[in-house]
Amino acid sequence: MGALPPVIAVDGPSGVGKGMVTRWLAHELGWHRLDSGALYRILALAAQRAGIPHDQPAAVAALAPGLDIRFVGTTEADEAILVDGADWTADIRAESTGGLASHIASAEAVRAALLQRQRDFRRAPGLVADGRDMGTVVFPDARLKIFLDASAEARAERRWRQLSQAGVNAKLLDLCDEVRARDERDRKRAIAPLAPAADAIVVDSTQMKPDEVLAEVGRLLRNRGISP
Ligand code: DC
């Protein structure tokens, strides 16, 4: 068996900018990208639509193999997520769906149901994987593991700016509470909790501008000898 295609794992809490970093990396390197959070979001939404309560993880997990999931486009603007042929993009991106996903994601049955599906994204020439447990569980052999972090306040404020620019009226304090609640669930769950892998490089972006984060990530790539 030949060597598996290389993986760059980018993990971190919600709203930290993993999407920006992983889209940039995939574009720069010409590699595939896995948005693992979207898989959890899709499954949470599919369960809701099928009338399955989120506290029945076995029934939620049983939906996973039957879902036909397609990611179309590569930039935030042209990206679409098709589930069984229907466009679920807007519903998947909704803040409330992130909360639902975080709930179902604490169940072992759900995580197990999505594990191979995530590994199937590993194709030549390489994969940039975005999530919570990419470096710890899904791709422990990743060539580079980055753990992107930032304070809950900084992440809530960035989200608030994004929503304001999109004309959505949100309260900063509410966003801050939501970010903290989701962090708490993701970090404290028993299975695959959000935590840096022992060999991950932690990048704290609290005080950094987006282009400074990308410059730092670019430096990490060069240090590992990773190039397109
Ligand atoms: O990255 P995101 O906000 O789209 O993820 C939504 C939720 O899914 C997140 O709060 C926790 C869960 N998740 C996970 O448990 N493991 C992953 N690899 C990705 C997401």
GROMACS .gro file of C-alpha atoms and ligand atoms in nm:
model
  248
    1MET     CA    1   0.000   0.000   0.000
    2GLY     CA    2   0.138   0.343  -0.094
    3ALA     CA    3   0.172   0.632   0.149
    4LEU     CA    4  -0.153   0.807   0.229
    5PRO     CA    5  -0.194   1.165   0.101
    6PRO     CA    6  -0.071   1.424   0.356
    7VAL     CA    7  -0.309   1.601   0.595
    8ILE     CA    8  -0.291   1.939   0.766
    9ALA     CA    9  -0.518   1.941   1.073
   10VAL     CA   10  -0.660   2.273   1.191
   11ASP     CA   11  -0.855   2.246   1.516
   12GLY     CA   12  -0.998   2.505   1.752
   13PRO     CA   13  -1.312   2.645   1.910
   14SER     CA   14  -1.605   2.791   1.721
   15GLY     CA   15  -1.562   3.128   1.554
   16VAL     CA   16  -1.184   3.129   1.576
   17GLY     CA   17  -1.126   3.163   1.201
   18LYS     CA   18  -1.054   2.800   1.109
   19GLY     CA   19  -1.270   2.841   0.797
   20MET     CA   20  -1.060   3.133   0.674
   21VAL     CA   21  -0.733   2.951   0.746
   22THR     CA   22  -0.835   2.617   0.595
   23ARG     CA   23  -0.987   2.771   0.281
   24TRP     CA   24  -0.668   2.972   0.232
   25LEU     CA   25  -0.447   2.667   0.286
   26ALA     CA   26  -0.653   2.451   0.049
   27HIS     CA   27  -0.636   2.725  -0.214
   28GLU     CA   28  -0.261   2.790  -0.173
   29LEU     CA   29  -0.169   2.423  -0.180
   30GLY     CA   30  -0.435   2.303  -0.427
   31TRP     CA   31  -0.545   2.044  -0.169
   32HIS     CA   32  -0.893   1.920  -0.075
   33ARG     CA   33  -1.070   2.058   0.230
   34LEU     CA   34  -1.285   1.888   0.492
   35ASP     CA   35  -1.530   2.100   0.691
   36SER     CA   36  -1.602   1.840   0.959
   37GLY     CA   37  -1.827   2.077   1.154
   38ALA     CA   38  -2.059   2.088   0.852
   39LEU     CA   39  -2.103   1.708   0.876
   40TYR     CA   40  -2.212   1.739   1.241
   41ARG     CA   41  -2.440   2.027   1.146
   42ILE     CA   42  -2.596   1.829   0.859
   43LEU     CA   43  -2.662   1.529   1.081
   44ALA     CA   44  -2.816   1.750   1.353
   45LEU     CA   45  -3.044   1.914   1.099
   46ALA     CA   46  -3.135   1.583   0.933
   47ALA     CA   47  -3.234   1.445   1.274
   48GLN     CA   48  -3.442   1.751   1.351
   49ARG     CA   49  -3.618   1.725   1.016
   50ALA     CA   50  -3.685   1.354   1.069
   51GLY     CA   51  -3.834   1.431   1.411
   52ILE     CA   52  -3.558   1.244   1.597
   53PRO     CA   53  -3.476   1.402   1.935
   54HIS     CA   54  -3.111   1.487   1.991
   55ASP     CA   55  -3.098   1.285   2.310
   56GLN     CA   56  -3.141   0.964   2.107
   57PRO     CA   57  -2.788   0.935   1.967
   58ALA     CA   58  -2.827   0.584   1.824
   59ALA     CA   59  -3.122   0.696   1.612
   60VAL     CA   60  -2.939   1.014   1.507
   61ALA     CA   61  -2.627   0.815   1.413
   62ALA     CA   62  -2.834   0.570   1.211
   63LEU     CA   63  -2.925   0.852   0.971
   64ALA     CA   64  -2.562   0.921   0.876
   65PRO     CA   65  -2.491   0.642   0.625
   66GLY     CA   66  -2.800   0.726   0.418
   67LEU     CA   67  -2.722   1.095   0.367
   68ASP     CA   68  -2.594   1.197   0.024
   69ILE     CA   69  -2.372   1.498   0.105
   70ARG     CA   70  -2.203   1.716  -0.155
   71PHE     CA   71  -1.981   2.018  -0.101
   72VAL     CA   72  -1.982   2.248  -0.404
   73GLY     CA   73  -1.749   2.546  -0.461
   74THR     CA   74  -1.436   2.643  -0.271
   75THR     CA   75  -1.479   3.000  -0.143
   76GLU     CA   76  -1.715   3.116   0.130
   77ALA     CA   77  -1.914   3.310  -0.131
   78ASP     CA   78  -1.964   3.030  -0.385
   79GLU     CA   79  -1.986   2.739  -0.144
   80ALA     CA   80  -2.302   2.528  -0.133
   81ILE     CA   81  -2.387   2.220   0.070
   82LEU     CA   82  -2.628   1.982  -0.098
   83VAL     CA   83  -2.797   1.710   0.105
   84ASP     CA   84  -2.991   1.449  -0.089
   85GLY     CA   85  -2.990   1.697  -0.378
   86ALA     CA   86  -3.140   1.991  -0.181
   87ASP     CA   87  -2.949   2.311  -0.095
   88TRP     CA   88  -2.912   2.322   0.286
   89THR     CA   89  -2.637   2.588   0.290
   90ALA     CA   90  -2.819   2.868   0.473
   91ASP     CA   91  -2.977   2.641   0.736
   92ILE     CA   92  -2.646   2.467   0.801
   93ARG     CA   93  -2.468   2.796   0.861
   94ALA     CA   94  -2.734   2.923   1.107
   95GLU     CA   95  -2.608   2.988   1.461
   96SER     CA   96  -2.882   2.763   1.604
   97THR     CA   97  -2.762   2.468   1.392
   98GLY     CA   98  -2.414   2.505   1.543
   99GLY     CA   99  -2.568   2.464   1.888
  100LEU     CA  100  -2.764   2.154   1.782
  101ALA     CA  101  -2.450   2.007   1.626
  102SER     CA  102  -2.254   2.063   1.945
  103HIS     CA  103  -2.522   1.870   2.137
  104ILE     CA  104  -2.528   1.561   1.914
  105ALA     CA  105  -2.147   1.569   1.882
  106SER     CA  106  -2.099   1.464   2.243
  107ALA     CA  107  -2.239   1.114   2.171
  108GLU     CA  108  -1.998   0.834   2.088
  109ALA     CA  109  -2.243   0.671   1.841
  110VAL     CA  110  -2.264   0.994   1.643
  111ARG     CA  111  -1.886   1.045   1.634
  112ALA     CA  112  -1.832   0.684   1.530
  113ALA     CA  113  -2.090   0.718   1.250
  114LEU     CA  114  -1.900   1.014   1.101
  115LEU     CA  115  -1.543   0.890   1.149
  116GLN     CA  116  -1.489   0.698   0.824
  117ARG     CA  117  -1.687   0.955   0.631
  118GLN     CA  118  -1.433   1.218   0.740
  119ARG     CA  119  -1.136   0.995   0.659
  120ASP     CA  120  -1.276   0.939   0.308
  121PHE     CA  121  -1.198   1.305   0.231
  122ARG     CA  122  -0.827   1.218   0.238
  123ARG     CA  123  -0.738   1.220  -0.130
  124ALA     CA  124  -0.432   1.318  -0.336
  125PRO     CA  125  -0.264   1.559  -0.347
  126GLY     CA  126  -0.357   1.631   0.018
  127LEU     CA  127  -0.625   1.735   0.266
  128VAL     CA  128  -0.672   2.037   0.489
  129ALA     CA  129  -0.905   1.926   0.770
  130ASP     CA  130  -1.104   2.175   0.979
  131GLY     CA  131  -1.261   2.072   1.311
  132ARG     CA  132  -1.222   1.992   1.679
  133ASP     CA  133  -1.053   1.651   1.679
  134MET     CA  134  -0.877   1.639   1.342
  135GLY     CA  135  -0.529   1.617   1.496
  136THR     CA  136  -0.626   1.405   1.798
  137VAL     CA  137  -0.867   1.142   1.660
  138VAL     CA  138  -0.950   1.158   1.290
  139PHE     CA  139  -0.602   1.218   1.143
  140PRO     CA  140  -0.354   1.152   1.425
  141ASP     CA  141  -0.081   1.110   1.160
  142ALA     CA  142  -0.134   1.461   1.015
  143ARG     CA  143   0.185   1.618   0.882
  144LEU     CA  144   0.109   1.951   1.049
  145LYS     CA  145  -0.135   2.013   1.335
  146ILE     CA  146  -0.241   2.366   1.414
  147PHE     CA  147  -0.461   2.453   1.710
  148LEU     CA  148  -0.609   2.794   1.649
  149ASP     CA  149  -0.732   2.967   1.963
  150ALA     CA  150  -0.868   3.307   2.071
  151SER     CA  151  -1.054   3.437   2.373
  152ALA     CA  152  -1.433   3.387   2.379
  153GLU     CA  153  -1.477   3.767   2.385
  154ALA     CA  154  -1.266   3.816   2.071
  155ARG     CA  155  -1.451   3.540   1.887
  156ALA     CA  156  -1.794   3.675   1.985
  157GLU     CA  157  -1.693   4.021   1.872
  158ARG     CA  158  -1.572   3.894   1.531
  159ARG     CA  159  -1.898   3.705   1.486
  160TRP     CA  160  -2.093   4.015   1.585
  161ARG     CA  161  -1.906   4.222   1.323
  162GLN     CA  162  -1.973   3.959   1.054
  163LEU     CA  163  -2.345   3.953   1.138
  164SER     CA  164  -2.367   4.334   1.153
  165GLN     CA  165  -2.203   4.360   0.811
  166ALA     CA  166  -2.459   4.110   0.680
  167GLY     CA  167  -2.736   4.332   0.822
  168VAL     CA  168  -2.823   4.087   1.102
  169ASN     CA  169  -2.906   4.246   1.434
  170ALA     CA  170  -2.741   4.044   1.712
  171LYS     CA  171  -2.651   4.131   2.070
  172LEU     CA  172  -2.282   4.102   2.155
  173LEU     CA  173  -2.352   3.978   2.507
  174ASP     CA  174  -2.585   3.703   2.378
  175LEU     CA  175  -2.321   3.595   2.126
  176CYS     CA  176  -2.061   3.587   2.401
  177ASP     CA  177  -2.286   3.364   2.615
  178GLU     CA  178  -2.349   3.130   2.319
  179VAL     CA  179  -1.977   3.105   2.240
  180ARG     CA  180  -1.896   3.024   2.603
  181ALA     CA  181  -2.173   2.762   2.630
  182ARG     CA  182  -2.059   2.589   2.310
  183ASP     CA  183  -1.693   2.599   2.421
  184GLU     CA  184  -1.786   2.446   2.753
  185ARG     CA  185  -1.972   2.157   2.584
  186ASP     CA  186  -1.702   2.097   2.321
  187ARG     CA  187  -1.412   2.113   2.568
  188LYS     CA  188  -1.568   1.914   2.851
  189ARG     CA  189  -1.726   1.623   2.666
  190ALA     CA  190  -1.586   1.281   2.751
  191ILE     CA  191  -1.521   1.168   2.392
  192ALA     CA  192  -1.284   1.353   2.158
  193PRO     CA  193  -1.299   1.680   2.356
  194LEU     CA  194  -1.171   1.996   2.196
  195ALA     CA  195  -0.805   2.007   2.297
  196PRO     CA  196  -0.474   2.054   2.116
  197ALA     CA  197  -0.297   1.732   2.017
  198ALA     CA  198   0.031   1.681   2.204
  199ASP     CA  199   0.217   1.760   1.881
  200ALA     CA  200  -0.003   2.054   1.773
  201ILE     CA  201   0.127   2.408   1.739
  202VAL     CA  202  -0.101   2.650   1.921
  203VAL     CA  203  -0.163   2.983   1.746
  204ASP     CA  204  -0.346   3.230   1.972
  205SER     CA  205  -0.508   3.484   1.742
  206THR     CA  206  -0.676   3.699   2.009
  207GLN     CA  207  -0.452   3.995   1.927
  208MET     CA  208  -0.389   3.910   1.560
  209LYS     CA  209  -0.541   4.045   1.239
  210PRO     CA  210  -0.649   3.787   0.976
  211ASP     CA  211  -0.346   3.853   0.752
  212GLU     CA  212  -0.114   3.811   1.051
  213VAL     CA  213  -0.271   3.471   1.123
  214LEU     CA  214  -0.223   3.363   0.760
  215ALA     CA  215   0.139   3.486   0.765
  216GLU     CA  216   0.203   3.278   1.078
  217VAL     CA  217   0.038   2.971   0.925
  218GLY     CA  218   0.245   3.021   0.608
  219ARG     CA  219   0.560   3.027   0.821
  220LEU     CA  220   0.457   2.699   0.991
  221LEU     CA  221   0.408   2.539   0.647
  222ARG     CA  222   0.752   2.646   0.529
  223ASN     CA  223   0.908   2.515   0.850
  224ARG     CA  224   0.754   2.172   0.776
  225GLY     CA  225   0.867   2.188   0.413
  226ILE     CA  226   0.506   2.174   0.286
  227SER     CA  227   0.455   2.340  -0.052
  228PRO     CA  228   0.208   2.300  -0.340
  229DC      O1  229  -1.707   2.398   1.342
  229DC      P1  230  -1.855   2.411   1.358
  229DC      O2  231  -1.896   2.532   1.437
  229DC      O3  232  -1.927   2.404   1.226
  229DC      O4  233  -1.901   2.282   1.442
  229DC      C1  234  -2.030   2.268   1.493
  229DC      C2  235  -2.029   2.174   1.614
  229DC      O5  236  -1.996   2.041   1.571
  229DC      C3  237  -1.926   2.208   1.721
  229DC      O6  238  -1.978   2.294   1.820
  229DC      C4  239  -1.888   2.074   1.777
  229DC      C5  240  -1.913   1.977   1.666
  229DC      N1  241  -1.790   1.931   1.600
  229DC      C6  242  -1.722   1.829   1.661
  229DC      O7  243  -1.760   1.783   1.768
  229DC      N2  244  -1.611   1.777   1.601
  229DC      C7  245  -1.565   1.827   1.485
  229DC      N3  246  -1.457   1.774   1.428
  229DC      C8  247  -1.632   1.935   1.424
  229DC      C9  248  -1.745   1.987   1.485
   0.00000   0.00000   0.00000
